[in-house]
Each structure stands twice: as C-alpha cells, then as structure tokens.
Amino acid sequence: HDIILIHGAYSVSQMWRSTAIDLVQSTKTTVHAIDIPGFGLSEYPPELLNLTTEEIVTELQEVMYKYMKRLGSSRFVVTGHSFGGFILMLMLAQGSKCKNFIKRCMLIAPAGLFPVGSRWAHLHAILFRMKMISLIAPSLQNQGENLIMRFFKTDLRGSYWLKPMFSDLLQVNIPCTIISGSVDHVFNVEQALLAKTISCKAWKVIIVPLGTHYITSCRHLEQRIVKELQYMLLKPHKYRKMQKEQFNTVKAISTELQNIILPQQYISSM
C-alpha cells in the first residue's frame, strides 16, 4: 500500500514532512503528500468558479481519481486532516471512482462530518466571508478560500456544512480510523464521542489526550497518527488483531474523557 496524505484548510502538503519521514523510515512504503487545488503549489482551476456545489464535488472526485490512477497503484491508505478529511470523505462517497483504490483510510479531526461546526470554525468562516482569512492563513491562494466556502453556510448563529458526510461514511465498509485530540477546538471531542457512539464495525475512533487540532505543533498527536498508519499497513488479519487488542484501552480513555470534559446536559442527551 502507498500512503496519500491530504492537508487541511490552513496548511499545505509541507505540514506532513515530519510524518512522512517517520513513515518512510519505519515502513519503507511510498508516501505522497498533495496540495489541494487552490493551496500551496496547486492552482485553482478557473472552471470551478462557475460550477454548483455538487458539480465541484464531482470535479474533486475526478481530480483525485486521475491522480491515484497516474500513480500506478490500486491499493492506497489515504489520510485526510480537517478539510482534507472532508475531501477524503468525498472520495469515499457513493458514485466516486476513487473508493475502488482506497483500502484503508484515516480521518484526523475531519471537517464536515456533522452539519454543525464548532464556534472556532464559525469564527474562521466569518473571516472567510470578510475576505480576511489570508491574514492568518497565508498558505491559501486567492481562490483556495472559494473552494472551502462553497460547502459552508454562515449566519450570526453559527456555521453549517451544506454537505455533511456522516450518513455517507456509514456506507463505507473498509477499515476507517477517526482520530481527534481531546482539546481540539475545531473538531471538538463531543463530535468524536458522538461518532464513536454510533459508528459501524469498520470504524475505530481514537481520542488523543491533550491533542490539539494542529498536527505540526502537537508531537504526541503526530506520533499516534504515525503509529496507527503503521498498523494499517499490516496484513489484514494482523490489523484486525491489533484493533481488538487496543479496543479496551481506547474505550477506557473515551469513557474517562466523557466524564471529565462533556457538559452534563450533553451526556444526558446521548
């Protein structure tokens, strides 16, 4: 399996440099880190400006399909962080040709899993609307923000994903790991615990204690990601065995975090 790494909204492929080095040295596999259209070195195709949201989805799926096909492999482990997780979920959706290439996947604090975003995500969405996001995210090209905001609806009460992917993800039958930090202010721990509560058998949800949203500034979160990707590269029967061995530990951590972090009214509603 080759590994494909997809960055988030305020970053570029360079964010994966340390992760990629660790993976290459420990697994001897090939790692591909890409720039989403409109970010880093990837141009934003002008034709996307005139497309509907659904047409953009189809175009992004086609771009990723052509990329994986050009690499010449039919077996990929794909990882997406934040908005990159949303791109990965689009690749796994019904009707996407990409999913035939993806054998295992990892979603790290994925944006767009549920309809309602966090307050921090709402603030960033407002900055997008005011054309001020480049002040805090210089990695974005002029059109990069346009791609993200085609999937957002923002008002004074909050921000909402126009295409939440949770129901689509439930149809995915390949091994899928969701990783979130316990102090992530974008994909908060409540969303991770909700995903764990109603996840299917192919899922594994991991909450990293004191993990933040930003991988490059949270070394123990990055180490946990690398470790899980190493597991994913094992042969299927070994990977399933490893999942069972970790289940009780992960469950205990999740229960402890739920008791400490979640508001009482949220616990009673679950």
PDB file of C-alpha atoms in Angstrom:
ATOM      1  CA  HIS A   1       0.000   0.000   0.000  1.00  0.00           C
ATOM      2  CA  ASP A   2       1.127   3.540  -0.801  1.00  0.00           C
ATOM      3  CA  ILE A   3       0.055   6.291   1.592  1.00  0.00           C
ATOM      4  CA  ILE A   4      -1.615   9.527   0.456  1.00  0.00           C
ATOM      5  CA  LEU A   5      -1.712  12.472   2.896  1.00  0.00           C
ATOM      6  CA  ILE A   6      -4.203  15.329   2.368  1.00  0.00           C
ATOM      7  CA  HIS A   7      -3.697  18.565   4.321  1.00  0.00           C
ATOM      8  CA  GLY A   8      -6.343  20.824   5.872  1.00  0.00           C
ATOM      9  CA  ALA A   9      -7.699  24.293   5.142  1.00  0.00           C
ATOM     10  CA  TYR A  10      -4.938  26.422   6.650  1.00  0.00           C
ATOM     11  CA  SER A  11      -1.988  24.409   5.503  1.00  0.00           C
ATOM     12  CA  VAL A  12      -0.103  22.848   2.590  1.00  0.00           C
ATOM     13  CA  SER A  13       1.482  19.484   1.874  1.00  0.00           C
ATOM     14  CA  GLN A  14       4.646  20.591   3.699  1.00  0.00           C
ATOM     15  CA  MET A  15       2.805  20.097   7.018  1.00  0.00           C
ATOM     16  CA  TRP A  16       3.279  16.339   6.556  1.00  0.00           C
ATOM     17  CA  ARG A  17       7.074  16.482   6.245  1.00  0.00           C
ATOM     18  CA  SER A  18       7.869  15.059   9.700  1.00  0.00           C
ATOM     19  CA  THR A  19       5.041  12.498   9.479  1.00  0.00           C
ATOM     20  CA  ALA A  20       6.176  11.347   6.026  1.00  0.00           C
ATOM     21  CA  ILE A  21       9.794  10.942   7.142  1.00  0.00           C
ATOM     22  CA  ASP A  22       8.718   8.825  10.141  1.00  0.00           C
ATOM     23  CA  LEU A  23       6.526   6.632   7.915  1.00  0.00           C
ATOM     24  CA  VAL A  24       9.145   6.108   5.224  1.00  0.00           C
ATOM     25  CA  GLN A  25      11.805   5.211   7.772  1.00  0.00           C
ATOM     26  CA  SER A  26       9.588   2.828   9.755  1.00  0.00           C
ATOM     27  CA  THR A  27       7.557   1.154   6.982  1.00  0.00           C
ATOM     28  CA  LYS A  28       9.686   1.557   3.808  1.00  0.00           C
ATOM     29  CA  THR A  29       6.491   2.455   1.946  1.00  0.00           C
ATOM     30  CA  THR A  30       5.932   5.294  -0.536  1.00  0.00           C
ATOM     31  CA  VAL A  31       4.245   8.401   0.873  1.00  0.00           C
ATOM     32  CA  HIS A  32       2.504  11.019  -1.297  1.00  0.00           C
ATOM     33  CA  ALA A  33       1.612  14.433   0.203  1.00  0.00           C
ATOM     34  CA  ILE A  34      -0.560  16.566  -2.079  1.00  0.00           C
ATOM     35  CA  ASP A  35      -1.710  20.192  -2.267  1.00  0.00           C
ATOM     36  CA  ILE A  36      -5.485  20.614  -2.589  1.00  0.00           C
ATOM     37  CA  PRO A  37      -6.488  22.781  -5.607  1.00  0.00           C
ATOM     38  CA  GLY A  38      -6.050  26.425  -4.569  1.00  0.00           C
ATOM     39  CA  PHE A  39      -3.458  25.646  -1.871  1.00  0.00           C
ATOM     40  CA  GLY A  40       0.324  25.585  -1.914  1.00  0.00           C
ATOM     41  CA  LEU A  41       1.651  24.768  -5.378  1.00  0.00           C
ATOM     42  CA  SER A  42      -1.683  23.574  -6.801  1.00  0.00           C
ATOM     43  CA  GLU A  43      -3.606  26.016  -8.940  1.00  0.00           C
ATOM     44  CA  TYR A  44      -7.331  26.532  -8.557  1.00  0.00           C
ATOM     45  CA  PRO A  45      -8.930  25.562 -11.921  1.00  0.00           C
ATOM     46  CA  PRO A  46     -10.858  28.632 -13.208  1.00  0.00           C
ATOM     47  CA  GLU A  47     -13.740  26.435 -14.382  1.00  0.00           C
ATOM     48  CA  LEU A  48     -14.590  25.578 -10.753  1.00  0.00           C
ATOM     49  CA  LEU A  49     -15.791  29.154 -10.206  1.00  0.00           C
ATOM     50  CA  ASN A  50     -18.877  28.592 -12.349  1.00  0.00           C
ATOM     51  CA  LEU A  51     -19.861  25.170 -11.029  1.00  0.00           C
ATOM     52  CA  THR A  52     -22.521  24.263  -8.485  1.00  0.00           C
ATOM     53  CA  THR A  53     -21.506  22.621  -5.208  1.00  0.00           C
ATOM     54  CA  GLU A  54     -22.489  19.176  -6.498  1.00  0.00           C
ATOM     55  CA  GLU A  55     -20.511  19.744  -9.703  1.00  0.00           C
ATOM     56  CA  ILE A  56     -17.478  20.765  -7.639  1.00  0.00           C
ATOM     57  CA  VAL A  57     -17.806  17.519  -5.665  1.00  0.00           C
ATOM     58  CA  THR A  58     -17.758  15.535  -8.912  1.00  0.00           C
ATOM     59  CA  GLU A  59     -14.769  17.527 -10.174  1.00  0.00           C
ATOM     60  CA  LEU A  60     -12.772  16.972  -6.975  1.00  0.00           C
ATOM     61  CA  GLN A  61     -13.533  13.250  -7.094  1.00  0.00           C
ATOM     62  CA  GLU A  62     -12.336  13.146 -10.702  1.00  0.00           C
ATOM     63  CA  VAL A  63      -9.133  15.059  -9.889  1.00  0.00           C
ATOM     64  CA  MET A  64      -8.247  12.622  -7.090  1.00  0.00           C
ATOM     65  CA  TYR A  65      -9.191   9.605  -9.212  1.00  0.00           C
ATOM     66  CA  LYS A  66      -6.871  10.716 -12.021  1.00  0.00           C
ATOM     67  CA  TYR A  67      -4.101  11.388  -9.511  1.00  0.00           C
ATOM     68  CA  MET A  68      -4.295   7.914  -7.954  1.00  0.00           C
ATOM     69  CA  LYS A  69      -4.578   6.270 -11.359  1.00  0.00           C
ATOM     70  CA  ARG A  70      -1.471   8.101 -12.562  1.00  0.00           C
ATOM     71  CA  LEU A  71       0.498   6.820  -9.561  1.00  0.00           C
ATOM     72  CA  GLY A  72       0.035   3.302 -10.933  1.00  0.00           C
ATOM     73  CA  SER A  73      -1.120   1.603  -7.741  1.00  0.00           C
ATOM     74  CA  SER A  74      -4.552   0.226  -6.923  1.00  0.00           C
ATOM     75  CA  ARG A  75      -4.100  -0.026  -3.148  1.00  0.00           C
ATOM     76  CA  PHE A  76      -3.850   3.147  -1.087  1.00  0.00           C
ATOM     77  CA  VAL A  77      -4.084   4.062   2.566  1.00  0.00           C
ATOM     78  CA  VAL A  78      -5.450   7.627   2.480  1.00  0.00           C
ATOM     79  CA  THR A  79      -5.289  10.111   5.349  1.00  0.00           C
ATOM     80  CA  GLY A  80      -7.057  13.474   5.490  1.00  0.00           C
ATOM     81  CA  HIS A  81      -6.745  16.189   8.128  1.00  0.00           C
ATOM     82  CA  SER A  82      -9.555  18.696   8.809  1.00  0.00           C
ATOM     83  CA  PHE A  83     -10.774  19.914   5.385  1.00  0.00           C
ATOM     84  CA  GLY A  84      -8.556  17.230   3.876  1.00  0.00           C
ATOM     85  CA  GLY A  85     -10.720  14.761   5.797  1.00  0.00           C
ATOM     86  CA  PHE A  86     -13.749  16.222   4.060  1.00  0.00           C
ATOM     87  CA  ILE A  87     -12.034  15.716   0.687  1.00  0.00           C
ATOM     88  CA  LEU A  88     -11.318  12.104   1.683  1.00  0.00           C
ATOM     89  CA  MET A  89     -14.967  11.543   2.633  1.00  0.00           C
ATOM     90  CA  LEU A  90     -15.986  12.847  -0.787  1.00  0.00           C
ATOM     91  CA  MET A  91     -13.606  10.296  -2.308  1.00  0.00           C
ATOM     92  CA  LEU A  92     -15.342   7.536  -0.343  1.00  0.00           C
ATOM     93  CA  ALA A  93     -18.899   8.643  -1.174  1.00  0.00           C
ATOM     94  CA  GLN A  94     -21.321   6.660  -3.323  1.00  0.00           C
ATOM     95  CA  GLY A  95     -20.607   7.076  -7.030  1.00  0.00           C
ATOM     96  CA  SER A  96     -16.963   8.023  -6.570  1.00  0.00           C
ATOM     97  CA  LYS A  97     -14.473   6.037  -8.624  1.00  0.00           C
ATOM     98  CA  CYS A  98     -11.811   6.815  -6.017  1.00  0.00           C
ATOM     99  CA  LYS A  99     -13.127   4.350  -3.459  1.00  0.00           C
ATOM    100  CA  ASN A 100     -12.030   1.399  -5.577  1.00  0.00           C
ATOM    101  CA  PHE A 101      -8.434   2.466  -4.929  1.00  0.00           C
ATOM    102  CA  ILE A 102      -8.765   3.112  -1.186  1.00  0.00           C
ATOM    103  CA  LYS A 103      -8.243   0.050   1.001  1.00  0.00           C
ATOM    104  CA  ARG A 104      -7.975   1.800   4.378  1.00  0.00           C
ATOM    105  CA  CYS A 105      -8.468   5.370   5.484  1.00  0.00           C
ATOM    106  CA  MET A 106      -7.822   7.713   8.388  1.00  0.00           C
ATOM    107  CA  LEU A 107      -9.800  10.867   9.187  1.00  0.00           C
ATOM    108  CA  ILE A 108      -7.992  13.268  11.503  1.00  0.00           C
ATOM    109  CA  ALA A 109     -10.390  15.809  13.054  1.00  0.00           C
ATOM    110  CA  PRO A 110     -12.440  15.734   9.826  1.00  0.00           C
ATOM    111  CA  ALA A 111     -14.390  18.838   8.826  1.00  0.00           C
ATOM    112  CA  GLY A 112     -17.908  18.310   7.537  1.00  0.00           C
ATOM    113  CA  LEU A 113     -18.602  15.032   9.319  1.00  0.00           C
ATOM    114  CA  PHE A 114     -21.640  16.576  11.059  1.00  0.00           C
ATOM    115  CA  PRO A 115     -23.778  19.550   9.933  1.00  0.00           C
ATOM    116  CA  VAL A 116     -22.863  21.990  12.704  1.00  0.00           C
ATOM    117  CA  GLY A 117     -19.300  23.184  13.206  1.00  0.00           C
ATOM    118  CA  SER A 118     -17.600  24.416  16.380  1.00  0.00           C
ATOM    119  CA  ARG A 119     -17.514  28.060  17.492  1.00  0.00           C
ATOM    120  CA  TRP A 120     -13.896  28.315  16.390  1.00  0.00           C
ATOM    121  CA  ALA A 121     -14.842  27.035  12.938  1.00  0.00           C
ATOM    122  CA  HIS A 122     -17.660  29.619  12.885  1.00  0.00           C
ATOM    123  CA  LEU A 123     -15.140  32.411  13.570  1.00  0.00           C
ATOM    124  CA  HIS A 124     -12.934  31.214  10.731  1.00  0.00           C
ATOM    125  CA  ALA A 125     -15.965  31.026   8.441  1.00  0.00           C
ATOM    126  CA  ILE A 126     -16.790  34.661   9.206  1.00  0.00           C
ATOM    127  CA  LEU A 127     -13.202  35.646   8.363  1.00  0.00           C
ATOM    128  CA  PHE A 128     -13.596  33.767   5.074  1.00  0.00           C
ATOM    129  CA  ARG A 129     -16.731  35.745   4.283  1.00  0.00           C
ATOM    130  CA  MET A 130     -14.999  39.033   5.130  1.00  0.00           C
ATOM    131  CA  LYS A 131     -12.042  38.153   2.868  1.00  0.00           C
ATOM    132  CA  MET A 132      -9.687  38.425   5.845  1.00  0.00           C
ATOM    133  CA  ILE A 133      -8.632  34.806   6.186  1.00  0.00           C
ATOM    134  CA  SER A 134      -5.385  35.352   4.249  1.00  0.00           C
ATOM    135  CA  LEU A 135      -4.138  37.445   7.191  1.00  0.00           C
ATOM    136  CA  ILE A 136      -3.930  34.324   9.371  1.00  0.00           C
ATOM    137  CA  ALA A 137      -3.590  31.687   6.631  1.00  0.00           C
ATOM    138  CA  PRO A 138      -1.073  32.930   4.028  1.00  0.00           C
ATOM    139  CA  SER A 139      -0.830  29.399   2.567  1.00  0.00           C
ATOM    140  CA  LEU A 140      -4.188  29.927   0.877  1.00  0.00           C
ATOM    141  CA  GLN A 141      -4.090  31.148  -2.696  1.00  0.00           C
ATOM    142  CA  ASN A 142      -6.670  33.735  -3.764  1.00  0.00           C
ATOM    143  CA  GLN A 143      -9.139  31.026  -4.826  1.00  0.00           C
ATOM    144  CA  GLY A 144      -8.413  28.440  -2.126  1.00  0.00           C
ATOM    145  CA  GLU A 145     -10.932  30.014   0.222  1.00  0.00           C
ATOM    146  CA  ASN A 146     -13.578  29.909  -2.510  1.00  0.00           C
ATOM    147  CA  LEU A 147     -13.331  26.129  -2.645  1.00  0.00           C
ATOM    148  CA  ILE A 148     -13.913  25.754   1.087  1.00  0.00           C
ATOM    149  CA  MET A 149     -16.725  28.281   1.320  1.00  0.00           C
ATOM    150  CA  ARG A 150     -18.749  26.529  -1.370  1.00  0.00           C
ATOM    151  CA  PHE A 151     -19.533  23.917   1.301  1.00  0.00           C
ATOM    152  CA  PHE A 152     -20.373  26.390   4.100  1.00  0.00           C
ATOM    153  CA  LYS A 153     -23.441  28.336   5.143  1.00  0.00           C
ATOM    154  CA  THR A 154     -22.733  31.026   7.715  1.00  0.00           C
ATOM    155  CA  ASP A 155     -25.061  33.263   9.723  1.00  0.00           C
ATOM    156  CA  LEU A 156     -24.947  35.031  13.093  1.00  0.00           C
ATOM    157  CA  ARG A 157     -25.931  31.849  14.929  1.00  0.00           C
ATOM    158  CA  GLY A 158     -23.282  29.529  13.533  1.00  0.00           C
ATOM    159  CA  SER A 159     -21.751  27.758  10.549  1.00  0.00           C
ATOM    160  CA  TYR A 160     -23.257  24.756   8.818  1.00  0.00           C
ATOM    161  CA  TRP A 161     -21.905  22.287   6.308  1.00  0.00           C
ATOM    162  CA  LEU A 162     -24.088  22.135   3.211  1.00  0.00           C
ATOM    163  CA  LYS A 163     -22.951  18.570   2.599  1.00  0.00           C
ATOM    164  CA  PRO A 164     -22.383  16.753   5.911  1.00  0.00           C
ATOM    165  CA  MET A 165     -20.809  13.378   5.231  1.00  0.00           C
ATOM    166  CA  PHE A 166     -21.728  11.258   8.248  1.00  0.00           C
ATOM    167  CA  SER A 167     -24.504   9.278   6.553  1.00  0.00           C
ATOM    168  CA  ASP A 168     -22.270   8.673   3.519  1.00  0.00           C
ATOM    169  CA  LEU A 169     -19.467   7.452   5.762  1.00  0.00           C
ATOM    170  CA  LEU A 170     -21.765   4.902   7.373  1.00  0.00           C
ATOM    171  CA  GLN A 171     -21.903   3.123   3.996  1.00  0.00           C
ATOM    172  CA  VAL A 172     -18.110   2.706   3.864  1.00  0.00           C
ATOM    173  CA  ASN A 173     -17.083  -0.902   4.551  1.00  0.00           C
ATOM    174  CA  ILE A 174     -13.294  -0.534   4.530  1.00  0.00           C
ATOM    175  CA  PRO A 175     -11.325  -0.064   7.775  1.00  0.00           C
ATOM    176  CA  CYS A 176     -11.627   3.583   8.799  1.00  0.00           C
ATOM    177  CA  THR A 177      -9.995   5.273  11.772  1.00  0.00           C
ATOM    178  CA  ILE A 178     -11.123   8.640  13.144  1.00  0.00           C
ATOM    179  CA  ILE A 179      -8.589  10.464  15.327  1.00  0.00           C
ATOM    180  CA  SER A 180      -9.287  13.572  17.376  1.00  0.00           C
ATOM    181  CA  GLY A 181      -7.486  15.428  20.138  1.00  0.00           C
ATOM    182  CA  SER A 182      -9.272  15.899  23.467  1.00  0.00           C
ATOM    183  CA  VAL A 183      -8.643  19.678  23.334  1.00  0.00           C
ATOM    184  CA  ASP A 184      -9.279  20.135  19.608  1.00  0.00           C
ATOM    185  CA  HIS A 185     -11.217  23.404  19.245  1.00  0.00           C
ATOM    186  CA  VAL A 186     -12.276  22.786  15.622  1.00  0.00           C
ATOM    187  CA  PHE A 187     -13.383  19.141  15.631  1.00  0.00           C
ATOM    188  CA  ASN A 188     -14.262  19.014  19.312  1.00  0.00           C
ATOM    189  CA  VAL A 189     -14.306  15.933  21.497  1.00  0.00           C
ATOM    190  CA  GLU A 190     -18.113  15.870  21.602  1.00  0.00           C
ATOM    191  CA  GLN A 191     -18.188  15.159  17.867  1.00  0.00           C
ATOM    192  CA  ALA A 192     -15.587  12.409  18.243  1.00  0.00           C
ATOM    193  CA  LEU A 193     -17.559  10.769  21.044  1.00  0.00           C
ATOM    194  CA  LEU A 194     -20.771  11.039  19.043  1.00  0.00           C
ATOM    195  CA  ALA A 195     -19.054   9.322  16.102  1.00  0.00           C
ATOM    196  CA  LYS A 196     -17.866   6.588  18.460  1.00  0.00           C
ATOM    197  CA  THR A 197     -21.363   6.099  19.877  1.00  0.00           C
ATOM    198  CA  ILE A 198     -22.998   5.434  16.506  1.00  0.00           C
ATOM    199  CA  SER A 199     -20.080   4.111  14.476  1.00  0.00           C
ATOM    200  CA  CYS A 200     -20.190   0.900  12.448  1.00  0.00           C
ATOM    201  CA  LYS A 201     -17.975  -2.179  12.794  1.00  0.00           C
ATOM    202  CA  ALA A 202     -15.449  -0.968  10.229  1.00  0.00           C
ATOM    203  CA  TRP A 203     -14.715   2.158  12.275  1.00  0.00           C
ATOM    204  CA  LYS A 204     -12.227   2.837  15.014  1.00  0.00           C
ATOM    205  CA  VAL A 205     -12.411   6.125  16.947  1.00  0.00           C
ATOM    206  CA  ILE A 206      -9.359   7.319  18.873  1.00  0.00           C
ATOM    207  CA  ILE A 207      -9.258  10.336  21.187  1.00  0.00           C
ATOM    208  CA  VAL A 208      -5.724  11.501  21.972  1.00  0.00           C
ATOM    209  CA  PRO A 209      -5.463  13.066  25.460  1.00  0.00           C
ATOM    210  CA  LEU A 210      -4.407  16.728  25.268  1.00  0.00           C
ATOM    211  CA  GLY A 211      -4.238  16.504  21.482  1.00  0.00           C
ATOM    212  CA  THR A 212      -4.911  19.761  19.596  1.00  0.00           C
ATOM    213  CA  HIS A 213      -6.152  20.394  16.066  1.00  0.00           C
ATOM    214  CA  TYR A 214      -2.745  21.249  14.614  1.00  0.00           C
ATOM    215  CA  ILE A 215      -0.524  18.248  13.961  1.00  0.00           C
ATOM    216  CA  THR A 216       2.696  20.204  13.424  1.00  0.00           C
ATOM    217  CA  SER A 217       2.524  21.723  16.928  1.00  0.00           C
ATOM    218  CA  CYS A 218       1.361  18.583  18.760  1.00  0.00           C
ATOM    219  CA  ARG A 219       4.055  15.936  18.598  1.00  0.00           C
ATOM    220  CA  HIS A 220       2.261  13.246  20.609  1.00  0.00           C
ATOM    221  CA  LEU A 221      -0.757  13.543  18.282  1.00  0.00           C
ATOM    222  CA  GLU A 222       1.537  13.133  15.283  1.00  0.00           C
ATOM    223  CA  GLN A 223       3.172  10.090  16.890  1.00  0.00           C
ATOM    224  CA  ARG A 224      -0.247   8.497  17.436  1.00  0.00           C
ATOM    225  CA  ILE A 225      -1.134   9.105  13.783  1.00  0.00           C
ATOM    226  CA  VAL A 226       2.111   7.504  12.607  1.00  0.00           C
ATOM    227  CA  LYS A 227       1.562   4.515  14.893  1.00  0.00           C
ATOM    228  CA  GLU A 228      -1.959   3.944  13.583  1.00  0.00           C
ATOM    229  CA  LEU A 229      -0.804   4.219   9.959  1.00  0.00           C
ATOM    230  CA  GLN A 230       1.855   1.614  10.720  1.00  0.00           C
ATOM    231  CA  TYR A 231      -0.928  -0.710  11.927  1.00  0.00           C
ATOM    232  CA  MET A 232      -2.904  -0.051   8.746  1.00  0.00           C
ATOM    233  CA  LEU A 233      -0.005  -1.285   6.621  1.00  0.00           C
ATOM    234  CA  LEU A 234      -0.036  -4.681   8.334  1.00  0.00           C
ATOM    235  CA  LYS A 235      -1.668  -7.666   6.656  1.00  0.00           C
ATOM    236  CA  PRO A 236      -5.467  -7.667   7.201  1.00  0.00           C
ATOM    237  CA  HIS A 237      -5.585 -10.419   9.853  1.00  0.00           C
ATOM    238  CA  LYS A 238      -2.796  -8.773  11.859  1.00  0.00           C
ATOM    239  CA  TYR A 239      -4.543  -5.401  11.637  1.00  0.00           C
ATOM    240  CA  ARG A 240      -7.823  -6.848  12.936  1.00  0.00           C
ATOM    241  CA  LYS A 241      -5.956  -8.497  15.818  1.00  0.00           C
ATOM    242  CA  MET A 242      -4.270  -5.194  16.674  1.00  0.00           C
ATOM    243  CA  GLN A 243      -7.650  -3.421  16.658  1.00  0.00           C
ATOM    244  CA  LYS A 244      -9.049  -5.903  19.194  1.00  0.00           C
ATOM    245  CA  GLU A 245      -6.019  -5.518  21.468  1.00  0.00           C
ATOM    246  CA  GLN A 246      -6.420  -1.740  21.516  1.00  0.00           C
ATOM    247  CA  PHE A 247     -10.206  -1.632  21.883  1.00  0.00           C
ATOM    248  CA  ASN A 248     -10.414  -1.832  25.686  1.00  0.00           C
ATOM    249  CA  THR A 249      -7.726   0.823  26.156  1.00  0.00           C
ATOM    250  CA  VAL A 250      -9.377   3.238  23.715  1.00  0.00           C
ATOM    251  CA  LYS A 251     -12.788   2.632  25.299  1.00  0.00           C
ATOM    252  CA  ALA A 252     -11.436   3.359  28.771  1.00  0.00           C
ATOM    253  CA  ILE A 253      -9.842   6.616  27.620  1.00  0.00           C
ATOM    254  CA  SER A 254     -13.061   7.688  25.884  1.00  0.00           C
ATOM    255  CA  THR A 255     -15.163   6.961  28.981  1.00  0.00           C
ATOM    256  CA  GLU A 256     -12.795   8.936  31.183  1.00  0.00           C
ATOM    257  CA  LEU A 257     -12.835  11.931  28.821  1.00  0.00           C
ATOM    258  CA  GLN A 258     -16.623  11.805  28.607  1.00  0.00           C
ATOM    259  CA  ASN A 259     -16.928  12.023  32.380  1.00  0.00           C
ATOM    260  CA  ILE A 260     -14.434  14.879  32.666  1.00  0.00           C
ATOM    261  CA  ILE A 261     -14.985  17.050  29.600  1.00  0.00           C
ATOM    262  CA  LEU A 262     -18.563  16.745  28.369  1.00  0.00           C
ATOM    263  CA  PRO A 263     -21.251  19.036  29.841  1.00  0.00           C
ATOM    264  CA  GLN A 264     -23.851  17.150  31.845  1.00  0.00           C
ATOM    265  CA  GLN A 265     -26.699  18.207  29.543  1.00  0.00           C
ATOM    266  CA  TYR A 266     -24.854  16.760  26.549  1.00  0.00           C
ATOM    267  CA  ILE A 267     -24.230  13.434  28.308  1.00  0.00           C
ATOM    268  CA  SER A 268     -27.915  13.123  29.194  1.00  0.00           C
ATOM    269  CA  SER A 269     -28.891  13.707  25.565  1.00  0.00           C
ATOM    270  CA  MET A 270     -26.662  10.949  24.155  1.00  0.00           C
TER     271      MET A 270
END
